[in-house]
Coordinates of C-alpha atoms in Angstrom, one line a residue:
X1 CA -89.3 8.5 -36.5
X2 CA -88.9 7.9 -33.0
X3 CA -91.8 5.6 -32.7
X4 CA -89.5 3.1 -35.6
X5 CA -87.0 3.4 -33.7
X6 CA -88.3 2.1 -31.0
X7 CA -89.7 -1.2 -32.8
X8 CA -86.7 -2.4 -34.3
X9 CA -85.1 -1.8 -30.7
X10 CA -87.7 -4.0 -29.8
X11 CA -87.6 -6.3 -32.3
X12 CA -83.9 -6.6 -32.1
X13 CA -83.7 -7.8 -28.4
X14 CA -86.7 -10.4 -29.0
X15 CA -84.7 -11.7 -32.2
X16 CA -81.1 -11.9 -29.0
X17 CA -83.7 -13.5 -26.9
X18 CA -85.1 -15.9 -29.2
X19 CA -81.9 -17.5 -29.2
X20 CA -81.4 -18.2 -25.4
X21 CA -82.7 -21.7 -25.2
X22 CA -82.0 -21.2 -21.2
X23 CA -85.1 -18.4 -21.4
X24 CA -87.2 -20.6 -24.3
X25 CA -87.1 -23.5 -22.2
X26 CA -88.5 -21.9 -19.8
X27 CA -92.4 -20.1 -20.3
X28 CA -92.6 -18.0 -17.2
X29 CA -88.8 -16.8 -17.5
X30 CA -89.4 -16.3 -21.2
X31 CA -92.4 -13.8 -20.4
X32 CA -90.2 -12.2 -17.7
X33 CA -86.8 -11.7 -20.1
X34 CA -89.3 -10.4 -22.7
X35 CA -90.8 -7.3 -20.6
X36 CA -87.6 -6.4 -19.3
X37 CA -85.3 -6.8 -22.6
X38 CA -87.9 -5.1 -25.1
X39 CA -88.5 -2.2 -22.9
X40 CA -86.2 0.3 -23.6
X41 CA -87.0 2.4 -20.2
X42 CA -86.1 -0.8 -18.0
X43 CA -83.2 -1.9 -20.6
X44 CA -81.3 1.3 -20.7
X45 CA -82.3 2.3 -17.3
X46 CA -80.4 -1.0 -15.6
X47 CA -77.7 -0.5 -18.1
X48 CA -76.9 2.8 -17.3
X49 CA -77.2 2.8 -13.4
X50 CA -74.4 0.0 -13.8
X51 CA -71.9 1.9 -15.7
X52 CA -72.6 5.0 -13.1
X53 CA -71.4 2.5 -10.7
X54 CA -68.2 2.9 -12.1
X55 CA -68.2 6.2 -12.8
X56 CA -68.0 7.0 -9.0
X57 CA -64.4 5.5 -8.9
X58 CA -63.3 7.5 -11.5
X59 CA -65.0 10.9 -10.4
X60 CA -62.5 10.6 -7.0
X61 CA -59.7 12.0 -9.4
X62 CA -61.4 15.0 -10.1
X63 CA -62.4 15.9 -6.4
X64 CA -58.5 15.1 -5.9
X65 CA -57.3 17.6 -8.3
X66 CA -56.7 20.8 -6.3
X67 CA -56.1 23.1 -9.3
X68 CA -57.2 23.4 -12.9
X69 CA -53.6 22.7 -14.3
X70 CA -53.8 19.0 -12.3
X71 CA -57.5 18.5 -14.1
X72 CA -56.5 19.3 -17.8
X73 CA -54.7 15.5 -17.9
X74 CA -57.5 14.0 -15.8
X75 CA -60.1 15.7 -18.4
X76 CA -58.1 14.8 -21.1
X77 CA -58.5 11.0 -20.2
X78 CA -62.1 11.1 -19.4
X79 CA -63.0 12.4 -23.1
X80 CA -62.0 9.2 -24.2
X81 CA -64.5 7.0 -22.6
X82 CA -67.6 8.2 -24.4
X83 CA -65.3 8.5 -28.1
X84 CA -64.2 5.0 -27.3
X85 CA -67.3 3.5 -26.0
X86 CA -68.9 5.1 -29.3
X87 CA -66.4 3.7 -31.5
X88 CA -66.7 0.2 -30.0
X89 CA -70.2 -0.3 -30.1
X90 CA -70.7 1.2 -33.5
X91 CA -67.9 -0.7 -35.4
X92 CA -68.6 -4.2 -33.4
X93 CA -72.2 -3.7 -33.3
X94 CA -73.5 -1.9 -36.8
X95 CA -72.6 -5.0 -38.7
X96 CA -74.1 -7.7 -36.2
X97 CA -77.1 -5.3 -35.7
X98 CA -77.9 -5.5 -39.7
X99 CA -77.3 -9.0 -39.6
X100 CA -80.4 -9.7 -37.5
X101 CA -82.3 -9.3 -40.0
X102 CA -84.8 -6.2 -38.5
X103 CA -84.3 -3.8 -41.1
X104 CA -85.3 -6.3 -43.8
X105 CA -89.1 -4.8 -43.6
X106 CA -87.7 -1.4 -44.3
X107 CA -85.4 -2.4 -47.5
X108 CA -88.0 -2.2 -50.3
X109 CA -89.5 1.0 -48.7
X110 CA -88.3 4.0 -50.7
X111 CA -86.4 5.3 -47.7
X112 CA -83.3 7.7 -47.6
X113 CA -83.1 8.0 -44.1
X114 CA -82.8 4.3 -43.3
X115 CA -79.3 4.5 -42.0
X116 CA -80.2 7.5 -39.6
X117 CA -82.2 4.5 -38.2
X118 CA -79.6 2.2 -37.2
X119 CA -77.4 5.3 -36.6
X120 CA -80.2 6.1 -33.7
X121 CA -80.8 2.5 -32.5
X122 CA -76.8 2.4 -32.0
X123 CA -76.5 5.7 -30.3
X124 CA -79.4 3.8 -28.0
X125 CA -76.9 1.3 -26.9
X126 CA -74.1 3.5 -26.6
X127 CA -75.9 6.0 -24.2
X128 CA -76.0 3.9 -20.7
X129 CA -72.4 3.9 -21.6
X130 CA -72.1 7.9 -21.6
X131 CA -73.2 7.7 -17.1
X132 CA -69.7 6.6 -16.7
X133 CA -68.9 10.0 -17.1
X134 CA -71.7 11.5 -15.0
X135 CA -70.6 11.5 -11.8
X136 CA -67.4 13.5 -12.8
X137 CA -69.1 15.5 -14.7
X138 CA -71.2 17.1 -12.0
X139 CA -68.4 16.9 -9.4
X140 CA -67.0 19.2 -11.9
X141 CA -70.2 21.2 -12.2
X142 CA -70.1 21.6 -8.3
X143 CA -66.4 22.4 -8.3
X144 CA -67.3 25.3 -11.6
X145 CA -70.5 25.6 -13.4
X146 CA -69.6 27.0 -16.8
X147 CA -66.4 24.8 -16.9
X148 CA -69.0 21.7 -15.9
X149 CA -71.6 22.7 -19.0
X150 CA -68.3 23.3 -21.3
X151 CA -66.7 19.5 -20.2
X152 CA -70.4 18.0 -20.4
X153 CA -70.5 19.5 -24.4
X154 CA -67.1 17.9 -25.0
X155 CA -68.1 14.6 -23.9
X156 CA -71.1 14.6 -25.6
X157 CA -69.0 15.6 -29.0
X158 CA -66.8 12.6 -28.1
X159 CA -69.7 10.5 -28.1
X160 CA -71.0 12.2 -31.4
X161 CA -67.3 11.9 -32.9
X162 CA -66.9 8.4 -31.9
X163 CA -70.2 7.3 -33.2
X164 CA -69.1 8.7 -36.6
X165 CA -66.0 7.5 -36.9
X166 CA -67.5 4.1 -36.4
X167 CA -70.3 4.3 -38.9
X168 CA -67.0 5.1 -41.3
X169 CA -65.5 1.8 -40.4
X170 CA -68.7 -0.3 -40.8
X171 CA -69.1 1.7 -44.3
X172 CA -65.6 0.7 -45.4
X173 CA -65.1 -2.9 -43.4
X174 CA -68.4 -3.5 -42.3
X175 CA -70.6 -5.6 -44.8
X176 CA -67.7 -6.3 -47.5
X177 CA -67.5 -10.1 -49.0
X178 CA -63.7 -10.8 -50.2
X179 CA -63.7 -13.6 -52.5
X180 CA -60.5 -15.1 -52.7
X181 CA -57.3 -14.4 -51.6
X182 CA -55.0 -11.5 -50.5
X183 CA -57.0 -10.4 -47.8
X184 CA -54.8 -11.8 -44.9
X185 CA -52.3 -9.2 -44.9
X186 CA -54.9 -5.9 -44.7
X187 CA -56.7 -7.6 -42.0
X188 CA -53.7 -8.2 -40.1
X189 CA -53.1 -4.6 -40.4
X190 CA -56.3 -3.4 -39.0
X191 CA -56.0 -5.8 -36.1
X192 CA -52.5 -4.0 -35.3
X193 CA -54.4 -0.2 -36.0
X194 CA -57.3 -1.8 -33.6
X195 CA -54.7 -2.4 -30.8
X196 CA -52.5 0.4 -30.9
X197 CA -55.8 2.8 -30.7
X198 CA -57.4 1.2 -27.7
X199 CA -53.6 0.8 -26.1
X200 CA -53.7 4.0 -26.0
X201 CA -57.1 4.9 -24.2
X202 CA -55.7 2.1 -21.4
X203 CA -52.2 4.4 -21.6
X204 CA -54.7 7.3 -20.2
X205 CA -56.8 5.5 -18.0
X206 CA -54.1 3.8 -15.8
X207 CA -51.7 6.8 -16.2
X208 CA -53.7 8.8 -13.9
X209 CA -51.5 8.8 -10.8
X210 CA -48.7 10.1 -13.1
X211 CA -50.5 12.6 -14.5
X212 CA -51.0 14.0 -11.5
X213 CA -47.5 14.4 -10.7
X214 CA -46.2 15.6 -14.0
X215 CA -49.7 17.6 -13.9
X216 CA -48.2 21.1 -14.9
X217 CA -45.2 19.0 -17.5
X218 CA -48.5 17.3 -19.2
X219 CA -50.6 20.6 -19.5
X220 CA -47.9 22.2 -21.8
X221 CA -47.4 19.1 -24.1
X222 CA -51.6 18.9 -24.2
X223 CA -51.6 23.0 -24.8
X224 CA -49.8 22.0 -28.0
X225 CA -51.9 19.9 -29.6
X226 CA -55.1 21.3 -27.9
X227 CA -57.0 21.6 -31.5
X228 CA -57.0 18.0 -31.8
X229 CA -59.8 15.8 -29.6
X230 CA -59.5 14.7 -26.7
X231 CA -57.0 17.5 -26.1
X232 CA -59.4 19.7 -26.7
X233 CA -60.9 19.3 -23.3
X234 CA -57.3 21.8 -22.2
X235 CA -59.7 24.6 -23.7
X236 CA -62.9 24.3 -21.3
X237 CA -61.3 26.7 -19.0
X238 CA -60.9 29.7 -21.5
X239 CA -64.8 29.6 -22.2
X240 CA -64.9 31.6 -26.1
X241 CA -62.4 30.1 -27.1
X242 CA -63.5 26.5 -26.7
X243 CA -67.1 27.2 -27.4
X244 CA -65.4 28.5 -31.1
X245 CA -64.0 24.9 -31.3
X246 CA -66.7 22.7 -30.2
X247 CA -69.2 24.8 -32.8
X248 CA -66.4 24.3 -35.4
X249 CA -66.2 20.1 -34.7
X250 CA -70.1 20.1 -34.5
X251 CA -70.5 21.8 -38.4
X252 CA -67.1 19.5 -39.7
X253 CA -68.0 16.2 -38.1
X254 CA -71.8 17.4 -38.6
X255 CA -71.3 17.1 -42.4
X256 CA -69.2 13.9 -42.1
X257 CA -72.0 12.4 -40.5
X258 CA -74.5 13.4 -42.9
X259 CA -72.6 12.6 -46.2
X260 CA -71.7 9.0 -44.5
X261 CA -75.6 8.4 -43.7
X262 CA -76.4 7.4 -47.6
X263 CA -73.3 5.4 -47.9
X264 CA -73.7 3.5 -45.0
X265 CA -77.4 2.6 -46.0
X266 CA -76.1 1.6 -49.3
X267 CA -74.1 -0.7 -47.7
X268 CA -76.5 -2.3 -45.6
X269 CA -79.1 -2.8 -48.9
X270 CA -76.0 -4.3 -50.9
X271 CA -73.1 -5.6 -49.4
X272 CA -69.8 -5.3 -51.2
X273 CA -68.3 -7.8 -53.2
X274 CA -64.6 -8.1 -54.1
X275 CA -62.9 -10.5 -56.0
X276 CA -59.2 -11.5 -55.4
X277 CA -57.0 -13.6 -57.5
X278 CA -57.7 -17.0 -57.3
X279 CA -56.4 -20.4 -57.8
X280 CA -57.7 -24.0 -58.1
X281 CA -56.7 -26.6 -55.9
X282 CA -58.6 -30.1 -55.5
X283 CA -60.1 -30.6 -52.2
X284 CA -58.9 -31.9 -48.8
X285 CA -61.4 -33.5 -46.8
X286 CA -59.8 -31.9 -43.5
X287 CA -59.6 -34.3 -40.1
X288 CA -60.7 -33.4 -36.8
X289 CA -64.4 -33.8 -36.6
X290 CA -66.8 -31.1 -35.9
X291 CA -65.1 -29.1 -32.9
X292 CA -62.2 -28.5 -35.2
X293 CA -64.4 -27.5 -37.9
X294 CA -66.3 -24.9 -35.6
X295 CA -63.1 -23.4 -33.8
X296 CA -62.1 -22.9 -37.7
X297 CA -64.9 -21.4 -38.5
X298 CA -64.9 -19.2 -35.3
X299 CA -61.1 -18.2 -36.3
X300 CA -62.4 -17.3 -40.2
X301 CA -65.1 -14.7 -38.8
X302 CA -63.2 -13.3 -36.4
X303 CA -59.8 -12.8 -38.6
X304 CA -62.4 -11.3 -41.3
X305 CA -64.3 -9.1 -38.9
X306 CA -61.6 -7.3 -37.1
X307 CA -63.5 -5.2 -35.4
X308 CA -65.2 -7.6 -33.6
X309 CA -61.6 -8.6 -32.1
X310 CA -61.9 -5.9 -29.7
X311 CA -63.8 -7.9 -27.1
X312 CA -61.3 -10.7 -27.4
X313 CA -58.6 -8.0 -26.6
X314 CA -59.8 -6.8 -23.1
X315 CA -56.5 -8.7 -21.6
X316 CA -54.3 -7.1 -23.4
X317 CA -55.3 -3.8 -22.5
X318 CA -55.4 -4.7 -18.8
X319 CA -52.0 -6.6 -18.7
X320 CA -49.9 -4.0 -20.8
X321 CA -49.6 -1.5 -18.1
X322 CA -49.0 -4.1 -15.7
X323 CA -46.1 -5.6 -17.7
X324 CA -44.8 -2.1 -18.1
X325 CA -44.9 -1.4 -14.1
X326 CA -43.1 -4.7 -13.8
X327 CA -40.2 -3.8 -15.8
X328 CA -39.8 -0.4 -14.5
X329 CA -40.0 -2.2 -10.7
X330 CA -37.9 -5.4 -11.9
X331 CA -39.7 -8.2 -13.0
X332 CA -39.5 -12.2 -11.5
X333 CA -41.1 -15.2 -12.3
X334 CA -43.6 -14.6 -9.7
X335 CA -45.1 -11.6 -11.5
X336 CA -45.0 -13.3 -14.6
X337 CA -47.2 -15.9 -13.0
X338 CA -49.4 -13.1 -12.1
X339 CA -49.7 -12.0 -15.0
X340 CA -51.0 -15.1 -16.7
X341 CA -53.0 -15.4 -14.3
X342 CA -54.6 -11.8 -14.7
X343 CA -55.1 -12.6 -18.5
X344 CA -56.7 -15.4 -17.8
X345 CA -59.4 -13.7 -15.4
X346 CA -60.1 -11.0 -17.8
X347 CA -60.7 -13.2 -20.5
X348 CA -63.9 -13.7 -19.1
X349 CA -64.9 -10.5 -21.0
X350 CA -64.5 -12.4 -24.3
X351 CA -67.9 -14.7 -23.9
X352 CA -70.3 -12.2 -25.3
X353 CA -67.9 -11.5 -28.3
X354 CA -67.5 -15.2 -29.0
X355 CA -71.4 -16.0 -28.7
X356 CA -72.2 -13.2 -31.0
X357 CA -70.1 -14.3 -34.0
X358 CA -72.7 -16.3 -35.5
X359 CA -75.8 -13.7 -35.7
X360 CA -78.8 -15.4 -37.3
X361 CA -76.7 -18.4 -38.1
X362 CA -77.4 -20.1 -35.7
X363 CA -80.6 -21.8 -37.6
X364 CA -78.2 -23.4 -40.0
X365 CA -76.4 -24.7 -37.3
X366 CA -79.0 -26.4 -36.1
X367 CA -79.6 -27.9 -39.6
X368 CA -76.3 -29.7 -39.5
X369 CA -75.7 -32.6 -37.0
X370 CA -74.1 -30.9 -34.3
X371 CA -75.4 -31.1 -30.6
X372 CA -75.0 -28.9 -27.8
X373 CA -71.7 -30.6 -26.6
X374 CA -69.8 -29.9 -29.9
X375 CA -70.9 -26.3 -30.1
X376 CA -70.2 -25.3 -26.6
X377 CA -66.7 -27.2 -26.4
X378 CA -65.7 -25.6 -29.8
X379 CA -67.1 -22.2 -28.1
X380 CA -64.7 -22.5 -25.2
X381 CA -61.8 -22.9 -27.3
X382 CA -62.4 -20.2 -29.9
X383 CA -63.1 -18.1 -26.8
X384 CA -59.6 -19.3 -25.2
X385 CA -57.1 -18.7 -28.1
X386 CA -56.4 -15.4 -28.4
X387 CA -55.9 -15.0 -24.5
X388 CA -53.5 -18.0 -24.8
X389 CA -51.7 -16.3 -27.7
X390 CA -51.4 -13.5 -25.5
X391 CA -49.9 -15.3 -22.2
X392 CA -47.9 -17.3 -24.5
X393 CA -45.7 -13.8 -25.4
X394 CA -45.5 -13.4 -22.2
X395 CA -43.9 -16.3 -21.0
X396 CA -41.6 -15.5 -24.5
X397 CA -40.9 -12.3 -22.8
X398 CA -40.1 -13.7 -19.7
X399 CA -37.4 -15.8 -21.7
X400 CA -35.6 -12.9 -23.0
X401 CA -35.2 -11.2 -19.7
X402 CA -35.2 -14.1 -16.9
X403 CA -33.8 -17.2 -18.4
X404 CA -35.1 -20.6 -18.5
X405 CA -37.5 -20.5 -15.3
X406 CA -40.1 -18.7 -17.4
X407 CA -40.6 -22.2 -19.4
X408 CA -42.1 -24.0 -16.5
X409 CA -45.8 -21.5 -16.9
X410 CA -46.2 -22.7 -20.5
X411 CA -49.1 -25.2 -19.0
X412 CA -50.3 -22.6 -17.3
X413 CA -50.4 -19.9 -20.0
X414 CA -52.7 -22.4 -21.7
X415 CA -54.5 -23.9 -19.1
X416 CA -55.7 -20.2 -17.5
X417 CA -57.6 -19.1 -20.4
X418 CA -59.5 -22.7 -21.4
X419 CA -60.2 -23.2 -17.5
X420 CA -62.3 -19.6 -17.7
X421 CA -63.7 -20.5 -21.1
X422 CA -64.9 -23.8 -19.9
X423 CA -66.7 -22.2 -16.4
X424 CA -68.2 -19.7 -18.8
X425 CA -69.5 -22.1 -21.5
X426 CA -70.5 -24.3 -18.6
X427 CA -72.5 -22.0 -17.3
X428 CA -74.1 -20.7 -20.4
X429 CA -74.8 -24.1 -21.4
X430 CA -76.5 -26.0 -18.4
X431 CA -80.4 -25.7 -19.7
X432 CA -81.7 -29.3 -20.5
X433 CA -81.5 -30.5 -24.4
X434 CA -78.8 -30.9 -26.9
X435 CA -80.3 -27.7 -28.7
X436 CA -77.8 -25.3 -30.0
X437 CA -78.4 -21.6 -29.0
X438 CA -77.1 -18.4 -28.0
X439 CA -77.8 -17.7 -24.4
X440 CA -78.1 -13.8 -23.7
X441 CA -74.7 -12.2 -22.2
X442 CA -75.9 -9.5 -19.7
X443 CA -74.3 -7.4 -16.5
X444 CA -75.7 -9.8 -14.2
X445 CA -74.1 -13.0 -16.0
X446 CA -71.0 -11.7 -16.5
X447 CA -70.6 -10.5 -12.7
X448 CA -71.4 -14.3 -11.7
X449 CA -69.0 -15.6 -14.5
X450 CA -66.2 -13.5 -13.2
X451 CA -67.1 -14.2 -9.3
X452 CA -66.9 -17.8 -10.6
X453 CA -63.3 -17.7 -12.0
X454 CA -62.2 -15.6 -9.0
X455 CA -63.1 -18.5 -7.0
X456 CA -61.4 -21.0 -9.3
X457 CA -58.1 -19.1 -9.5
X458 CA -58.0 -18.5 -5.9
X459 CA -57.4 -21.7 -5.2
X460 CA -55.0 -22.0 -7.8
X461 CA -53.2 -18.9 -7.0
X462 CA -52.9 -20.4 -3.3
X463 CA -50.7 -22.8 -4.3
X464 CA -48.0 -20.6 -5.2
X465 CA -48.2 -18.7 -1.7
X466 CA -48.3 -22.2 -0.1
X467 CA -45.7 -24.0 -2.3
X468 CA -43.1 -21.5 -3.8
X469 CA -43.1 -20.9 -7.6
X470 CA -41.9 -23.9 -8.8
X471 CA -44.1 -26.5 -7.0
X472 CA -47.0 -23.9 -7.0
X473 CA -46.8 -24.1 -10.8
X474 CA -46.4 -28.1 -10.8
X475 CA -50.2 -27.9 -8.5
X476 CA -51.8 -25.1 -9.9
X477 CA -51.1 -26.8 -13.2
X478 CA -52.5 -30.0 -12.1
X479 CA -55.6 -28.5 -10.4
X480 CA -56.0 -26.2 -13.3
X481 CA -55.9 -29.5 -16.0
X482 CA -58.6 -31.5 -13.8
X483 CA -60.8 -28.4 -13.8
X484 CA -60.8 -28.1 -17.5
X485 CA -60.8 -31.8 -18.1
X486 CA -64.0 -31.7 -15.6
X487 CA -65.7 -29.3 -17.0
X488 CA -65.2 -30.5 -21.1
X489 CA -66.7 -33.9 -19.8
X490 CA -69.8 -32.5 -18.1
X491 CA -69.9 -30.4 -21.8
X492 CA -70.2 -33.4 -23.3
X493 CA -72.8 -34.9 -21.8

């Protein structure tokens, strides 16, 4: 089973690769991406010593905590990185995963176990993921061994939780075709669901410094509802007791997982169809030329995959806390500024979402007469919106609580976001050719993409230290518009 496994892995990340035209253009780095990216040792090996890179920072609070009462919050919060992580990749990923096309071969084949499949190749991608947690995990072990292998068990229920909960979602949301209308408000609905879960793993992961000093105030609330995961991980002290509840999760969610296995194959051999009222209207040939029609198209998937939305969301869940500090401190015009300015930077995050939306459709693409300057321009903007959306109620919050001044970062809120999404698609889009194609997203792109915009916005941020806030935003604007305009006209070319 393994050894299947294996090949669609394989055959997965040759199908990603085939559509970098930076790599295909290019023999020997072809022959170099391919050895690397099919190899699952290499792959998942260079994956997961990244992630334990940042797993060291976030071991430091458990060598901190000096009793066991200060590491039940800390604990609590770091059993949400592998049920998060889980939950990501398996609702973003499942459906894009099918959509590739690799388990076509196996479709005819009178299988019953062809979900368990994907349900492995997924877990494969989550895994690197999981060494976040390892070097906490073993501080822990040092610190006490049974409470260690009890916290290790947790985590990997997390995972196990996580990765069932997602398979759920991709059974329900995952491969369904709504024809018609009346979809719009259910959607909108599961984008607000998707955000207020994930605000509230950011709510544990940058509340750490006050957990520690409402430690002994948070251990009673969490005693409470210690039955229910991640509080759970307020048992691992009391050994019997919480071995009783893991082994309890591991035969519930073990039967979840095994009755939502056939389902979810179901679903990949035949997606759902629903059928909404509809209503005849003669057509509208709509204005705007092709970017228009691609940023539409962008906006369509997106709003119909909301799961998907979660890479586009990354700012949000890095700014709220901010914002919240700011009130709490007193906020100014300045920190507003900052703000922007820190959604714009993390927006980076959202390339690999927005070069993923099109799967295998990128051969009909090609079909149409598009060239590489439409698609990449049309890319930076669908990658830009939602961040802009985003600093835009920010600057609308700013109104409510500081006046007028607030008004003057309106350029900014929507030149930050297009400046990052232009450097990114300018990047990704610099091989010779007007070919359209998916260039591969990896660590090692996005740490040059983000070291890019750090650059660019340093010298914008500059301007406010040098200038004052209202002529910093008049020249960070300025510098800010030429950049963009810059970068559309070399994506032109």
């Amino acid at each position: 089973m393994f050894e299947i496994v294996r090949i669609l892995y394989r055959e997965l990340h040759y199908r990603i690769l085939k559509q970098n035209p930076i790599v295909m253009a290019d023999p020997k780095a072809y022959r170099k991406a391919l050895k690397r990216t099919t190899s699952m040792k290499s792959g998942l090996g260079y994956q997961s010593l990244a992630f334990l890179g940042f797993g060291l920072f976030y071991a430091g609070s458990v060598l901190l905590a000096k009793t066991d009462t200060q590491l039940i919050p800390i604990l609590v919060s770091l059993a949400t990185i592998p049920f998060i992580m889980a939950l990501y990749t398996t609702a973003v990923h499942a459906s894009h995963v099918v959509s590739m096309g690799i388990f076509e071969p196996l479709k005819p084949l009178p299988l019953r176990v062809g979900s368990l499949y994907l349900s492995e190749l997924l877990l494969l991608e989550i895994v690197p993921t999981f060494s976040i947690t390892a070097p906490s995990v073993l501080a822990l072990m040092v610190r006490a061994p049974v409470t260690g292998l009890i916290t290790l068990l947790w985590l990997l229920m997390g995972l196990f939780l996580g990765h069932t909960i997602g398979l759920l979602i991709f059974r329900t949301f995952g491969m369904r075709v709504r024809i018609g209308k009346g979809g719009t408000l259910r959607n909108f609905l599961k984008i607000l669901g998707i955000l207020a879960y994930m605000g509230m793993f950011y709510a544990f992961s940058y509340g750490q410094e006050y957990m520690r000093a409402h430690s002994e105030e948070l251990a009673r609330v969490i005693g409470r509802y210690s039955l229910a995961y991640p509080f759970t991980l307020s048992s691992v002290f009391h050994p019997f007791p919480s071995m009783t509840l893991l082994l309890l999760y591991a035969l519930v969610f073990g039967a979840v997982y095994v009755r939502v296995l056939p389902a979810v194959w179901n679903r990949a051999l035949e997606p759902e169809v629903e059928f909404a009222g509809t209503e005849k209207t003669p057509f509208r040939a709509a204005g705007g030329g092709a970017i228009r029609a691609l940023v539409a198209k962008d906006v369509k998937i997106l709003f119909r995959r909301p799961a998907t939305l979660v890479a586009f969301l990354i700012p949000v869940y890095v700014v709220l806390p901010q914002i919240l500090a700011g009130v709490r401190e007193g906020l100014t015009p300045l920190k507003l500024a900052l703000y922007l300015f820190i959604v714009g930077f993390t927006s980076t995050a959202g390339a690999d979402g927005v070069l993923k939306l099109e799967s295998l459709s990128i051969g009909f693409l090609r079909t149409l007469p598009l060239n590489k300057g439409h698609y990449a321009r049309s890319k930076a903007i669908s990658m830009a919106l939602v961040p802009s959306i985003v600093n835009l109620a920010i600057v609308l919050f700013g109104l409510a609580t500081l006046g007028w001044k607030p008004l003057l970062l309106i350029p900014l809120a929507l030149l930050l976001p297009l400046l990052s999404a232009s450097l990114v698609m300018l990047y990704f889009f610099r091989y010779e050719g007007e070919e359209i194609g998916s260039p591969e997203v990896n660590l090692g792109n996005m740490a040059v993409l983000f070291l890019m915009v750090a650059v660019a916005y340093l010298f914008l941020g500059g301007a406010f230290l040098v200038a004052g806030f209202t002529r910093g935003v008049a020249i960070s604007s300025i510098m800010a518009l030429l950049v963009v305009s810059g970068a559309f006209s070399l994506l032109s070319r």
